[in-house]
Each structure stands twice: as C-alpha cells, then as structure tokens.
Tab-separated table of C-alpha atoms in Angstrom:
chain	number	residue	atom	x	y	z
T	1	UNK	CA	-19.296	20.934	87.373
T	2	UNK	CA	-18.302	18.132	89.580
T	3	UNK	CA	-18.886	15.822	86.967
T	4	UNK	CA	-16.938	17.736	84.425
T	5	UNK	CA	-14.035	17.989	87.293
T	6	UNK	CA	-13.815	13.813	87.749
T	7	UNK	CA	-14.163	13.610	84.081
T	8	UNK	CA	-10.900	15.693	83.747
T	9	UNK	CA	-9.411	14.045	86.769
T	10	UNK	CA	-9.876	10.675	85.159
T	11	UNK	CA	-8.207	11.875	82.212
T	12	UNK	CA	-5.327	13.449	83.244
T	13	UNK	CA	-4.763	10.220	85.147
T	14	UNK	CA	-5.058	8.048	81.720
T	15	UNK	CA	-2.747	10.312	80.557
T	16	UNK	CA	0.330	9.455	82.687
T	17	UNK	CA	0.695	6.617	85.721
T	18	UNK	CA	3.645	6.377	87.732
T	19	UNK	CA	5.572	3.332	87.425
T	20	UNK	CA	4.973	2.218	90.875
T	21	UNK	CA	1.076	2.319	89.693
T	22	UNK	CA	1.490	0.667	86.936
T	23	UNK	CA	2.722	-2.598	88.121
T	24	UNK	CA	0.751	-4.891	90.769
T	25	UNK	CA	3.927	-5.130	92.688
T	26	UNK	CA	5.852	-1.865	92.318
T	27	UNK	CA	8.394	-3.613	94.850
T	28	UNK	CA	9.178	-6.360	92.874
T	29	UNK	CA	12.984	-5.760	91.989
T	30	UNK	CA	13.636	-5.173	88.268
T	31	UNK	CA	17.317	-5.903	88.067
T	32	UNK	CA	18.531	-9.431	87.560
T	33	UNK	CA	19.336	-11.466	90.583
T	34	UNK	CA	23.340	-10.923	90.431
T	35	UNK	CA	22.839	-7.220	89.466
T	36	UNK	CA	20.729	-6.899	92.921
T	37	UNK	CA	23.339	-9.390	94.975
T	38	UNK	CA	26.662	-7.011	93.440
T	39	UNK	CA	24.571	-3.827	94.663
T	40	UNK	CA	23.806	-5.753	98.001
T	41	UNK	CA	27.915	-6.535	98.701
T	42	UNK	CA	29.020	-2.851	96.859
T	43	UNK	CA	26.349	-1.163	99.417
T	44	UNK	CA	27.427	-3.709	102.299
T	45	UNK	CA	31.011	-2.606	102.139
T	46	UNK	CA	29.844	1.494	101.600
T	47	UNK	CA	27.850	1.146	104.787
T	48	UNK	CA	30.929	-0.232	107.005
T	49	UNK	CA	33.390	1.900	105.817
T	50	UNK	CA	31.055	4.760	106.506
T	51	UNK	CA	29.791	3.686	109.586
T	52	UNK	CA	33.389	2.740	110.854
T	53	UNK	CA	35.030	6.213	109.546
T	54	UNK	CA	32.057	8.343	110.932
T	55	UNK	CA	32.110	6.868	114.254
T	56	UNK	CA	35.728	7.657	114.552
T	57	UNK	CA	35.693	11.076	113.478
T	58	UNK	CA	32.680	11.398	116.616
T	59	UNK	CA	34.572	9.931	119.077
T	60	UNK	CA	37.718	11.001	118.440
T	61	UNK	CA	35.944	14.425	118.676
T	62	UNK	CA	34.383	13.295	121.779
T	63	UNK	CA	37.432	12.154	123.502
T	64	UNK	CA	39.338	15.671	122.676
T	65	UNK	CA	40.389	17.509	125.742
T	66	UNK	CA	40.342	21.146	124.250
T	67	UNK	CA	37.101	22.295	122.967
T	68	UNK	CA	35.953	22.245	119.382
T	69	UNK	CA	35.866	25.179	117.288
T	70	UNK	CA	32.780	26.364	115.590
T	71	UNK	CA	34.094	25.430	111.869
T	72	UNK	CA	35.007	21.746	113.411
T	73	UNK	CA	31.326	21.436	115.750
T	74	UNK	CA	30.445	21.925	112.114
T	75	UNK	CA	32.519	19.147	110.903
T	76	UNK	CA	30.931	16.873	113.829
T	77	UNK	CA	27.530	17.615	112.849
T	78	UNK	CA	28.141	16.113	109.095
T	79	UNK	CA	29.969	13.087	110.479
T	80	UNK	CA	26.513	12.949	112.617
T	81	UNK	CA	24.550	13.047	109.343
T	82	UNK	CA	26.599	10.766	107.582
T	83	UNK	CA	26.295	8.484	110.581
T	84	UNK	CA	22.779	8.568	110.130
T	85	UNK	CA	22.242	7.602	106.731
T	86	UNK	CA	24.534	5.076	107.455
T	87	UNK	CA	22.904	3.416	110.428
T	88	UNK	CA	18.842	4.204	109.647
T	89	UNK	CA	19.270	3.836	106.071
T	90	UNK	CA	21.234	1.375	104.137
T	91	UNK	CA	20.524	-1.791	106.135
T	92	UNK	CA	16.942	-1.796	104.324
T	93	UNK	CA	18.476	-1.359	101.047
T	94	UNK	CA	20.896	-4.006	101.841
T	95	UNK	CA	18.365	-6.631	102.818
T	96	UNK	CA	16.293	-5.768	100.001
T	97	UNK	CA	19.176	-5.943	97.346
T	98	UNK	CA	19.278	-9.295	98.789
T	99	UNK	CA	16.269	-10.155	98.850
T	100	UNK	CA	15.843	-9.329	95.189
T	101	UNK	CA	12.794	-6.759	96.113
T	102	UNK	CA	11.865	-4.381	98.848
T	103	UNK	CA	10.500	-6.443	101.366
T	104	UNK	CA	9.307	-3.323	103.784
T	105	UNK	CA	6.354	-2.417	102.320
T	106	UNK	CA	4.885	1.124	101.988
T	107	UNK	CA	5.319	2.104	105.313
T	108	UNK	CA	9.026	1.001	105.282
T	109	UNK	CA	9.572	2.786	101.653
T	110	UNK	CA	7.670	5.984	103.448
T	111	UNK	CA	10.456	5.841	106.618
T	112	UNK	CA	13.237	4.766	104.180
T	113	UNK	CA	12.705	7.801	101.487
T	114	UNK	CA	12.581	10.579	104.747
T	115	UNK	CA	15.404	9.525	106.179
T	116	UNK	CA	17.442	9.642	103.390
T	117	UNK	CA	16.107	12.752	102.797
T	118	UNK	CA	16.235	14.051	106.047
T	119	UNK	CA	19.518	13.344	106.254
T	120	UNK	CA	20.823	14.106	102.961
T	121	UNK	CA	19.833	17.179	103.347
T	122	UNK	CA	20.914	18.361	106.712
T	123	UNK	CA	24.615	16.808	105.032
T	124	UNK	CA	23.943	19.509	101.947
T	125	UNK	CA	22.941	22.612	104.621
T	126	UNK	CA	25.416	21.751	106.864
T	127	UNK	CA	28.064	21.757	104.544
T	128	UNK	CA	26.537	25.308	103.169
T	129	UNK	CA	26.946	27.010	106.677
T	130	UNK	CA	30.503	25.697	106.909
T	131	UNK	CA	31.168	27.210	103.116
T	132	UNK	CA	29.528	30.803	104.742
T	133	UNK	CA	31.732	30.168	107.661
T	134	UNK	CA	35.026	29.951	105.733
T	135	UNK	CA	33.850	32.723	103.502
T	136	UNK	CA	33.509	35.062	105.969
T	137	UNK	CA	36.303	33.758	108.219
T	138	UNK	CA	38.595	34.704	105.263
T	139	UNK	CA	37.365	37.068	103.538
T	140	UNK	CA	35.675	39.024	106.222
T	141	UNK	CA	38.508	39.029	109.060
T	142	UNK	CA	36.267	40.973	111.622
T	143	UNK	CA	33.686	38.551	111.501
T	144	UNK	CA	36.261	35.712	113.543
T	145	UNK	CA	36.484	38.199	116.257
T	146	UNK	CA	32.818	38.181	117.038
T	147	UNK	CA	31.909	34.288	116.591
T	148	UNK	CA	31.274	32.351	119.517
T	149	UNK	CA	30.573	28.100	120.023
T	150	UNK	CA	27.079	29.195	120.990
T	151	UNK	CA	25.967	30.843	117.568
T	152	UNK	CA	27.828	27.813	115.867
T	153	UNK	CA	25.134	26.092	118.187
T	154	UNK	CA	22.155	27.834	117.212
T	155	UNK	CA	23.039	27.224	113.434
T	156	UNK	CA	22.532	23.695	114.050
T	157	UNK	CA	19.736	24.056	115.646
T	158	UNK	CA	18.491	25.717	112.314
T	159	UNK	CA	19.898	22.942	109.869
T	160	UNK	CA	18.129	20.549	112.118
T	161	UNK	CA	14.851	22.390	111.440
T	162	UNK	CA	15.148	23.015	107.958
T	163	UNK	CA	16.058	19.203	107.181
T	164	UNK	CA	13.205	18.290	109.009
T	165	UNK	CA	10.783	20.575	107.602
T	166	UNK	CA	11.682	19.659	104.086
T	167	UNK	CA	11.569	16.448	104.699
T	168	UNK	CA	8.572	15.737	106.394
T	169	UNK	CA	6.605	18.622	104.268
T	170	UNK	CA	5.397	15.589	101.634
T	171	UNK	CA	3.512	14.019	104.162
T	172	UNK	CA	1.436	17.268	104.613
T	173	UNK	CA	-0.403	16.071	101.260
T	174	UNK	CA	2.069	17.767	98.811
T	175	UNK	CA	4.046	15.013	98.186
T	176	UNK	CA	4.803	11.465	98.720
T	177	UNK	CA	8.131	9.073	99.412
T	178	UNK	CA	7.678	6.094	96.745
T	179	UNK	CA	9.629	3.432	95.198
T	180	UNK	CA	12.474	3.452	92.702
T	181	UNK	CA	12.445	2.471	89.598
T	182	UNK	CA	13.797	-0.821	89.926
T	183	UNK	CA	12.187	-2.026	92.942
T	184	UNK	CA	14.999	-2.264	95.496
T	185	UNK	CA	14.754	1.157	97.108
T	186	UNK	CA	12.510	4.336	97.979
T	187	UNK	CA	13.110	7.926	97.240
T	188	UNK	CA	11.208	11.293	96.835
T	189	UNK	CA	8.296	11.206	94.596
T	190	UNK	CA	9.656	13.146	91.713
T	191	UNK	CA	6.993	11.480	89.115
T	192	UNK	CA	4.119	13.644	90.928
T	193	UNK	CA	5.591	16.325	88.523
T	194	UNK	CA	4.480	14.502	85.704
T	195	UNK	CA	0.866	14.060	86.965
T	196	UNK	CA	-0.459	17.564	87.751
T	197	UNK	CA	0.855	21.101	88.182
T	198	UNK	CA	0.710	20.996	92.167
T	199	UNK	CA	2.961	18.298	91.939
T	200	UNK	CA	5.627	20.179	89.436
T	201	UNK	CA	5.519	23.389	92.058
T	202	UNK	CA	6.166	20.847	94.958
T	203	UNK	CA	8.991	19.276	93.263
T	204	UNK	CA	10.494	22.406	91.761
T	205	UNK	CA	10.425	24.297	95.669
T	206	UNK	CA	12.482	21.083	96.423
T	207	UNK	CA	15.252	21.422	93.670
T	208	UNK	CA	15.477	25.182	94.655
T	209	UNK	CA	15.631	25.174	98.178
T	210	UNK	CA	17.376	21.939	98.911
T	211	UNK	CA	19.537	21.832	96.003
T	212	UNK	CA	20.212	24.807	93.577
T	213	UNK	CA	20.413	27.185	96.380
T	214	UNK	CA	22.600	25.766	98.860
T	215	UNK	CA	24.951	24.579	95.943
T	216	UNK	CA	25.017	28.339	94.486
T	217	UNK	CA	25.847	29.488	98.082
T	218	UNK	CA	28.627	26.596	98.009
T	219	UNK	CA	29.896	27.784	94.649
T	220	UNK	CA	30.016	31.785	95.767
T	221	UNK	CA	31.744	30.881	98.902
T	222	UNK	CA	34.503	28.780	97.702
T	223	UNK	CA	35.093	30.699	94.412
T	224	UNK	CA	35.811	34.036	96.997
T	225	UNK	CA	38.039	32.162	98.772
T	226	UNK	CA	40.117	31.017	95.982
T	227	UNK	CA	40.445	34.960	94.788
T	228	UNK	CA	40.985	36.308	98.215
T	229	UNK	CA	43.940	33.753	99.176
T	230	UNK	CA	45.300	34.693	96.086
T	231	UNK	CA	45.466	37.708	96.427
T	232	UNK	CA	46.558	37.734	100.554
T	233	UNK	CA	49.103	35.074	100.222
T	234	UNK	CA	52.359	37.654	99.744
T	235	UNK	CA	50.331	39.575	102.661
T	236	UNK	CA	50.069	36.998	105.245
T	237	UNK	CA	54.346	36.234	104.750
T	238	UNK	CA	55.291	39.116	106.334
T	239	UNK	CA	53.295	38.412	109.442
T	240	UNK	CA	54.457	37.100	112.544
T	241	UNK	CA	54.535	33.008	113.198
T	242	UNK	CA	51.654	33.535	115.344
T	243	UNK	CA	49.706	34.999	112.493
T	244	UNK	CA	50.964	32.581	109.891
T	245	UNK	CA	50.202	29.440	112.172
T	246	UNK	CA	46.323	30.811	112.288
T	247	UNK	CA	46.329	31.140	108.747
T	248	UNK	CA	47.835	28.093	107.899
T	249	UNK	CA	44.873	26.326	110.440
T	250	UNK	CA	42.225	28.113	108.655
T	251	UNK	CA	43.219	27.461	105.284
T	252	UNK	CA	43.535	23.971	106.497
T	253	UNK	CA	39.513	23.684	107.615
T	254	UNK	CA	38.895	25.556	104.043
T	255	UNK	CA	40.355	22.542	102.453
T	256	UNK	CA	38.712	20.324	104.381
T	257	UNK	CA	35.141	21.687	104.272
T	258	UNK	CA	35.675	22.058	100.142
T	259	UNK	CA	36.745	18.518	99.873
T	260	UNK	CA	34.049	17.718	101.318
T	261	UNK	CA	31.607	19.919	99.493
T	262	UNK	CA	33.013	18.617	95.966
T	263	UNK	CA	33.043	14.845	97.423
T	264	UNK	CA	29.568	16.011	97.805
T	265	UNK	CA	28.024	17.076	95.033
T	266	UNK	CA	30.044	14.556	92.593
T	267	UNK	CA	28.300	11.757	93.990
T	268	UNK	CA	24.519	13.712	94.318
T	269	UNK	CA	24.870	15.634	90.891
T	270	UNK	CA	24.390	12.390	88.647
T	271	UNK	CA	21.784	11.484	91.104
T	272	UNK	CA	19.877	15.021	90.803
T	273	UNK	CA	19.962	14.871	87.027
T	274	UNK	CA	18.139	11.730	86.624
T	275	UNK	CA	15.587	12.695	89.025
T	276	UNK	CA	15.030	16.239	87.383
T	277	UNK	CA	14.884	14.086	84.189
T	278	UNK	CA	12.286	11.677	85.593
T	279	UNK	CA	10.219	14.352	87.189
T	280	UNK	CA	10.250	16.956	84.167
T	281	UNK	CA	11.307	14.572	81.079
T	282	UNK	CA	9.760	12.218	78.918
T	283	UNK	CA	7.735	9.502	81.384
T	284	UNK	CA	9.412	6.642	81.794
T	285	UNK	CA	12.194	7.152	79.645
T	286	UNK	CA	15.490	6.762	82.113
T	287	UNK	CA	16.221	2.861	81.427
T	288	UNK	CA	15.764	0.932	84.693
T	289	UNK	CA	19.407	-0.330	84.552
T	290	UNK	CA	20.902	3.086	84.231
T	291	UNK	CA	19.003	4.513	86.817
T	292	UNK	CA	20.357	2.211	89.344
T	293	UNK	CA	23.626	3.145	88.822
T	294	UNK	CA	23.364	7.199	89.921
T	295	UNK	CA	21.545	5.881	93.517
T	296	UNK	CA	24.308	3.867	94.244
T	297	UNK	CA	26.528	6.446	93.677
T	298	UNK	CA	24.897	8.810	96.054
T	299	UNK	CA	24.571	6.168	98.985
T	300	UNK	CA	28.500	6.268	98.854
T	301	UNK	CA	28.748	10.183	99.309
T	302	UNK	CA	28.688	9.340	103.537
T	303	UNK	CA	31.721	7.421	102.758
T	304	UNK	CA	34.409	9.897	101.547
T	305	UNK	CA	34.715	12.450	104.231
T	306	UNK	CA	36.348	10.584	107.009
T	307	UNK	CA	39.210	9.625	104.216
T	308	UNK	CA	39.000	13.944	103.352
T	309	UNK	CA	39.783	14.723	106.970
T	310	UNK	CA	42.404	11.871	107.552
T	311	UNK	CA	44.795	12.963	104.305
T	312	UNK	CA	44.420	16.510	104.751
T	313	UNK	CA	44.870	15.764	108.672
T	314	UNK	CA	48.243	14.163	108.043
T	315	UNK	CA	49.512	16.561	105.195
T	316	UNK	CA	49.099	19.181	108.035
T	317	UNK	CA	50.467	17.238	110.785
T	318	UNK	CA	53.367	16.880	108.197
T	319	UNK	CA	53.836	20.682	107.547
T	320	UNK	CA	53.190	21.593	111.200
T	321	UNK	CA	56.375	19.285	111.888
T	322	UNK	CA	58.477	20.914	108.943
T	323	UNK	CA	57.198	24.315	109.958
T	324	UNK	CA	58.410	23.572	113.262
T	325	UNK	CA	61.566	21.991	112.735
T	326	UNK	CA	62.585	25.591	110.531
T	327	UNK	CA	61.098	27.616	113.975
T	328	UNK	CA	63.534	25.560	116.293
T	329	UNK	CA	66.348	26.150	113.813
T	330	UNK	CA	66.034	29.635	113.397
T	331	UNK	CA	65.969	29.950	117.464
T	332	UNK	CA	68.633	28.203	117.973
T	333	UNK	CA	70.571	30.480	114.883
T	334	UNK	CA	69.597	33.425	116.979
T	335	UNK	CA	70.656	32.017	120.411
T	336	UNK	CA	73.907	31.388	119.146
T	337	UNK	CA	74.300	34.870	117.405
C-alpha cells in the first residue's frame, strides 16, 4: 500500500510542477532588464507617495486635539495598513526590480509574501467593518446611539487577529508563500491548487474568506446606503441645522470609506483574477509579461486613499463654508426683522 501510495505521489507530481520547481533558479527575473528597471522607478515613486500620504493622514490624526470618532479610528487603522505595506514591503521588490531578480532568497520571499498578505488583508477587513459601520450608522439610526470608541477598539483588535491568522495559517503546512511568475516578487502559493486537492480546499477557504466575503459584505453595505439616502434625503430637509450638519458629516465618512473601498478593489480585482486563473486554470498559461502587469497594479492600491480623504476633505471644508455663510445670513435676516 505504501508503495502503491509513492507510486501515485510520484505521478501526480509528473503530472504538474510549479513554475518555481521547474526552473533551477525560480528567482531569476523573467522580464527584460528595462521592463524590471521601469517597474523598479513606477514602484519607487508608488512607495513615496504612499509612504508620504499615509504618514500624514497618522499624524495629522495624532496631532488632533478632539478625539477621533469610531468611523475615523477606522480610517487610521487603514492608513496604518497601508503604511505597512509601504514600509515592510516594497523596498524588497524595489531592490529586486533592480537587481533584475529577487535577491532575498526563500526566507525573504516567505517574509515578503506574509506581509503583503498580512497586510492586504487587514486593508480589505478593515475597510469591511467601516462599510458595516456606515450601514448601520445610516440605515439603522439607533445603532449610533449605542456605539462607543471602545467597541470601535475591540473591532480592531479582531481585524488584527483575523489578518494574522490568515496569513500565517500557510505556514501550518497548508500552504506556502512562493515566487511570482517572473522572478521579481513573492506572493501566496496559488499553484498548490493545481497539485493536489488539499491544496485547491486551502486556496478556495482563502478566496472565500479573505476575498468574496468581505467584498459581498462591501457590496450589501454600500448598495443600502445608496437606497436609504435616497429615499431620506426630502426627510432629513426639514430637520433642524443641527440635524442636517450630522447628516451632512456622516454622509461625508460614507463617501470617504466607499472611495476607498472601490479604489480598493479596482486595483486587487485584476490581481485576484489572474491568481484564481493560475490556481484553477490551465498550468502555466497566464503569459509572464501579462502577469506582471496586475501585481503592479495592486502594490499601488496603498497609494490612493490619502488623495480620497484630501478631495473629499476639501469639497466638505468647501460646503461647510457655503453652508455657513447661508446660516450667518439668515441670522442676521432675522435679527434685523
């Protein structure tokens, strides 16, 4: 039986070898040398912007003399992720882009592929419980009353453990981090799916819980909100300015959070395809050239939300002034009345 069980082992391993098994040095880079030194400058300039626009949005959160709401803790704690993928992550891409292969080795690729993950995901959960948050800030109006900074507190605590879980759960034997395609950088194993069964459940529980699921719970949340304002605009006019002022803050965070979410998932989506297709496709059959061009994409997701907050920031601080010129008007109507 043993014999019979090596035999089939040895098979199903003829039958399909990951690329980074198939090569003698799967870190060899397989882009020309001015393909690898464009990526190197196009990831160079990603990574300073995104540092630079990160670290503002945490200080200037830092230095802010009230204190922060739940929905903008939230806010901090993606600038914190971004931060991170930032800081840990692209400098080894960059050098290696340079470098014209990964010059790391496995244990590098290994550190390189979870933190990317690690923080990828936290980015994608994060931005889940802040699409719950609106939802039931404006859909469910009794549910404002009853949150507090401290359960905005604990929810971190739980993206922070669910990031970490996922990501560190291939090196309990169920999968591996491993190189890309084209040499240059590391990512999640998804060619295990096309070597055995256990390796298809593994990456499938990935897709669902760290992907399809948060994104559906993205999708409900923001698709309520659109009805519901739609149907409470004419509602919230006959309020008081009190009233209206709170709505027009909270509608302003809901803007924010699904600019965010749609920044997002534009630059992962392309990603996520090619890596479903890799995983669960014919082997081998994403050209080397094209794949390079969704994982740049992705590494410049940590990028666009410091520009989200800073237009929809000043549109606001724009209407806040208008909205406050017409209050000052109409006072000084009814004082001289």
């Amino acid at each position: 039986m043993n014999g019979m069980a090596s035999d089939h082992n040895a098979s199903s391993q003829e039958e399909y070898l990951p690329h980074y098994l198939q090569k003698e040095d799967p870190f060899a880079s397989k882009l020309s040398r001015e393909a690898d030194i464009i990526a190197g400058f196009y990831l160079t300039v990603i990574g300073i912007l995104s540092t630079l626009g990160n670290g503002y949005v945490i200080f200037m959160s830092s230095k802010r003399k009230k204190k922060l709401r739940p929905a903008e803790i939230m806010t901090v704690n993606l600038a914190v992720c971004d931060l991170g993928i930032s800081v840990v992550g692209k400098p080894f891409s960059i050098i290696s882009f340079f470098s014209h292969r990964w010059v790391f080795g496995w244990m590098g690729c290994r550190w390189y592929g979870w933190a990317g993950f690690f923080f990828g995901c936290g980015s994608l959960i994060t931005m889940t419980a802040v699409s719950l948050d609106r939802y039931l800030k404006i859909c469910h109006l009794s549910y404002g009353t009853w949150l507090k900074r401290h359960h905005a507190f604990i929810c971190l605590a739980i993206i922070w453990a669910y990031a970490t879980f996922w990501a560190t759960v291939p090196f309990a034997g169920v999968g591996n981090y491993a190189p890309e395609p084209f040499g240059t950088s590391c990512t999640l194993d998804w060619w295990l799916a096309q070597a055995s069964v256990a390796g298809q459940a593994f990456i499938l529980s990935i897709l669902f819980f760290c992907l399809l699921f948060p994104t559906a719970v993205i999708v409900f949340s923001y698709v309520k909100i659109i009805l519901k304002v739609k149907s409470s605009t004419k509602e919230v006019a006959h309020y008081d300015t009190r009233i209206q002022n709170s709505h027009i803050l909270e509608m302003k965070l809901t803007k924010v959070a699904m600019l965010i979410c749609v920044g997002f998932l534009i630059a992962w989506i392309p990603y996520a395809v090619v890596s479903v297709w890799s995983a669960f496709g014919q082997p081998d059959s994403v050209p080397i050239q094209f794949s390079v061009v969704p994982t740049l994409l992705a590494k410049s997701a940590a990028m666009y939300n410091p520009i989200i907050y800073q237009v929809i920031d000043c549109k606001f601080a724009c209407c806040r002034s208008g909205g406050l010129k017409t209050l000052q008007k109409q006072s000084s109507l009814k004082k001289s009345r």
